[in-house]
C-alpha cells in the first residue's frame, strides 16, 4: 500500500485506488507535487533524538508513535518512553544511533 501525504492524505491499497486518490489530490492543488510513501502494513514508527559530541552518542530519547506507521499527517502522537519496543529492539536502535553519531 502507499500513503499520499498532506491535505489529500489517503492510503491506497490497489492501483485503482491510487489513481483515484491522485485525481482527488490534483483537485486540491495542481501546482504542488504529491508525496507518495510506501509503508509496511502493521509497521510501527519510532523517532530517536540524540545528542552527540566528538562522534560519541551522549544521550538519546526513543519515542514510539501511537498511530500505525504511515497513517498520520505530521501531527503525530508519541509515547515516551516507548510501550511496545522490546529490549532487543531498543539495543538495535542504540547501535544505529551510535553509528549515525560516529558518521
PDB file of C-alpha atoms in Angstrom:
ATOM      1  CA  UNK A   1       0.000   0.000   0.000  1.00  0.00           C
ATOM      2  CA  UNK A   2       1.005   3.624  -0.424  1.00  0.00           C
ATOM      3  CA  UNK A   3       0.326   6.814   1.517  1.00  0.00           C
ATOM      4  CA  UNK A   4      -0.449  10.134  -0.180  1.00  0.00           C
ATOM      5  CA  UNK A   5       0.614  12.693   2.393  1.00  0.00           C
ATOM      6  CA  UNK A   6      -0.605  16.215   3.037  1.00  0.00           C
ATOM      7  CA  UNK A   7      -4.019  17.822   2.554  1.00  0.00           C
ATOM      8  CA  UNK A   8      -5.243  14.953   0.368  1.00  0.00           C
ATOM      9  CA  UNK A   9      -3.808  12.222   2.584  1.00  0.00           C
ATOM     10  CA  UNK A  10      -5.166   8.754   1.848  1.00  0.00           C
ATOM     11  CA  UNK A  11      -3.990   5.163   1.915  1.00  0.00           C
ATOM     12  CA  UNK A  12      -4.308   3.337  -1.417  1.00  0.00           C
ATOM     13  CA  UNK A  13      -4.425  -0.448  -1.313  1.00  0.00           C
ATOM     14  CA  UNK A  14      -4.917  -1.037  -5.049  1.00  0.00           C
ATOM     15  CA  UNK A  15      -3.678   0.603  -8.257  1.00  0.00           C
ATOM     16  CA  UNK A  16      -7.231   1.818  -8.964  1.00  0.00           C
ATOM     17  CA  UNK A  17      -7.441   3.499  -5.548  1.00  0.00           C
ATOM     18  CA  UNK A  18      -4.068   5.133  -6.173  1.00  0.00           C
ATOM     19  CA  UNK A  19      -5.275   6.594  -9.492  1.00  0.00           C
ATOM     20  CA  UNK A  20      -8.466   7.832  -7.845  1.00  0.00           C
ATOM     21  CA  UNK A  21      -6.667   9.447  -4.925  1.00  0.00           C
ATOM     22  CA  UNK A  22      -4.147  11.110  -7.248  1.00  0.00           C
ATOM     23  CA  UNK A  23      -7.096  12.620  -9.117  1.00  0.00           C
ATOM     24  CA  UNK A  24      -8.525  13.925  -5.842  1.00  0.00           C
ATOM     25  CA  UNK A  25      -5.126  15.352  -4.890  1.00  0.00           C
ATOM     26  CA  UNK A  26      -4.941  17.168  -8.235  1.00  0.00           C
ATOM     27  CA  UNK A  27      -8.238  18.864  -7.368  1.00  0.00           C
ATOM     28  CA  UNK A  28      -6.652  20.199  -4.164  1.00  0.00           C
ATOM     29  CA  UNK A  29      -3.642  21.640  -6.000  1.00  0.00           C
ATOM     30  CA  UNK A  30      -2.283  21.045  -9.485  1.00  0.00           C
ATOM     31  CA  UNK A  31       0.771  23.215  -8.741  1.00  0.00           C
ATOM     32  CA  UNK A  32       2.247  21.270  -5.836  1.00  0.00           C
ATOM     33  CA  UNK A  33       3.649  17.745  -6.053  1.00  0.00           C
ATOM     34  CA  UNK A  34       2.126  14.831  -4.207  1.00  0.00           C
ATOM     35  CA  UNK A  35       4.241  12.878  -1.750  1.00  0.00           C
ATOM     36  CA  UNK A  36       3.799   9.122  -2.075  1.00  0.00           C
ATOM     37  CA  UNK A  37       5.290   6.852   0.583  1.00  0.00           C
ATOM     38  CA  UNK A  38       5.294   3.085   0.646  1.00  0.00           C
ATOM     39  CA  UNK A  39       4.852   1.570   4.086  1.00  0.00           C
ATOM     40  CA  UNK A  40       4.713  -1.822   5.711  1.00  0.00           C
ATOM     41  CA  UNK A  41       1.253  -2.725   7.000  1.00  0.00           C
ATOM     42  CA  UNK A  42       1.244  -3.257  10.723  1.00  0.00           C
ATOM     43  CA  UNK A  43       4.590  -1.483  10.991  1.00  0.00           C
ATOM     44  CA  UNK A  44       5.462   0.722  13.915  1.00  0.00           C
ATOM     45  CA  UNK A  45       7.030   4.135  13.639  1.00  0.00           C
ATOM     46  CA  UNK A  46       9.584   5.409  16.102  1.00  0.00           C
ATOM     47  CA  UNK A  47      11.559   8.621  16.461  1.00  0.00           C
ATOM     48  CA  UNK A  48      15.000   8.850  18.004  1.00  0.00           C
ATOM     49  CA  UNK A  49      16.542  12.110  19.154  1.00  0.00           C
ATOM     50  CA  UNK A  50      20.176  12.043  20.150  1.00  0.00           C
ATOM     51  CA  UNK A  51      22.900  14.302  21.453  1.00  0.00           C
ATOM     52  CA  UNK A  52      26.462  13.589  20.476  1.00  0.00           C
ATOM     53  CA  UNK A  53      29.886  15.113  20.708  1.00  0.00           C
ATOM     54  CA  UNK A  54      33.110  14.051  19.068  1.00  0.00           C
ATOM     55  CA  UNK A  55      31.410  11.163  17.312  1.00  0.00           C
ATOM     56  CA  UNK A  56      30.073   9.680  20.558  1.00  0.00           C
ATOM     57  CA  UNK A  57      26.406   9.404  21.455  1.00  0.00           C
ATOM     58  CA  UNK A  58      25.914  11.082  24.829  1.00  0.00           C
ATOM     59  CA  UNK A  59      22.143  10.807  25.242  1.00  0.00           C
ATOM     60  CA  UNK A  60      19.170   9.582  23.295  1.00  0.00           C
ATOM     61  CA  UNK A  61      15.393   9.546  23.600  1.00  0.00           C
ATOM     62  CA  UNK A  62      13.269   6.918  21.835  1.00  0.00           C
ATOM     63  CA  UNK A  63       9.642   7.806  21.136  1.00  0.00           C
ATOM     64  CA  UNK A  64       7.011   5.474  19.730  1.00  0.00           C
ATOM     65  CA  UNK A  65       4.122   6.692  17.566  1.00  0.00           C
ATOM     66  CA  UNK A  66       0.627   5.867  18.769  1.00  0.00           C
ATOM     67  CA  UNK A  67      -0.654   5.667  15.180  1.00  0.00           C
ATOM     68  CA  UNK A  68       0.460   2.855  12.902  1.00  0.00           C
ATOM     69  CA  UNK A  69       3.359   3.754  10.621  1.00  0.00           C
ATOM     70  CA  UNK A  70       2.318   5.800   7.624  1.00  0.00           C
ATOM     71  CA  UNK A  71      -1.162   6.808   8.753  1.00  0.00           C
ATOM     72  CA  UNK A  72      -0.611  10.216  10.346  1.00  0.00           C
ATOM     73  CA  UNK A  73      -0.311  13.535   8.542  1.00  0.00           C
ATOM     74  CA  UNK A  74       2.519  15.080  10.528  1.00  0.00           C
ATOM     75  CA  UNK A  75       0.689  15.772  13.763  1.00  0.00           C
ATOM     76  CA  UNK A  76       1.851  12.587  15.425  1.00  0.00           C
ATOM     77  CA  UNK A  77       1.048  11.452  18.929  1.00  0.00           C
ATOM     78  CA  UNK A  78       4.126   9.949  20.579  1.00  0.00           C
ATOM     79  CA  UNK A  79       4.734   7.818  23.660  1.00  0.00           C
ATOM     80  CA  UNK A  80       7.779   8.473  25.799  1.00  0.00           C
ATOM     81  CA  UNK A  81       9.008   6.071  26.992  1.00  0.00           C
ATOM     82  CA  UNK A  82       8.001   3.636  24.237  1.00  0.00           C
ATOM     83  CA  UNK A  83       5.494   0.997  25.369  1.00  0.00           C
ATOM     84  CA  UNK A  84       5.839  -1.913  22.941  1.00  0.00           C
ATOM     85  CA  UNK A  85       9.532  -1.968  21.979  1.00  0.00           C
ATOM     86  CA  UNK A  86      11.488  -4.921  23.306  1.00  0.00           C
ATOM     87  CA  UNK A  87      14.891  -4.615  24.946  1.00  0.00           C
ATOM     88  CA  UNK A  88      16.422  -6.194  21.797  1.00  0.00           C
ATOM     89  CA  UNK A  89      14.752  -3.556  19.613  1.00  0.00           C
ATOM     90  CA  UNK A  90      15.980  -0.769  21.896  1.00  0.00           C
ATOM     91  CA  UNK A  91      19.507  -2.201  21.671  1.00  0.00           C
ATOM     92  CA  UNK A  92      19.264  -2.186  17.852  1.00  0.00           C
ATOM     93  CA  UNK A  93      18.111   1.443  17.978  1.00  0.00           C
ATOM     94  CA  UNK A  94      21.111   2.314  20.161  1.00  0.00           C
ATOM     95  CA  UNK A  95      23.508   0.644  17.697  1.00  0.00           C
ATOM     96  CA  UNK A  96      22.055   2.619  14.784  1.00  0.00           C
ATOM     97  CA  UNK A  97      22.059   5.905  16.751  1.00  0.00           C
ATOM     98  CA  UNK A  98      25.697   5.354  17.706  1.00  0.00           C
ATOM     99  CA  UNK A  99      26.640   4.685  14.063  1.00  0.00           C
ATOM    100  CA  UNK A 100      24.853   7.856  12.942  1.00  0.00           C
ATOM    101  CA  UNK A 101      26.644   9.879  15.592  1.00  0.00           C
ATOM    102  CA  UNK A 102      30.013   8.419  14.600  1.00  0.00           C
ATOM    103  CA  UNK A 103      29.493   9.187  10.889  1.00  0.00           C
TER     104      UNK A 103
END
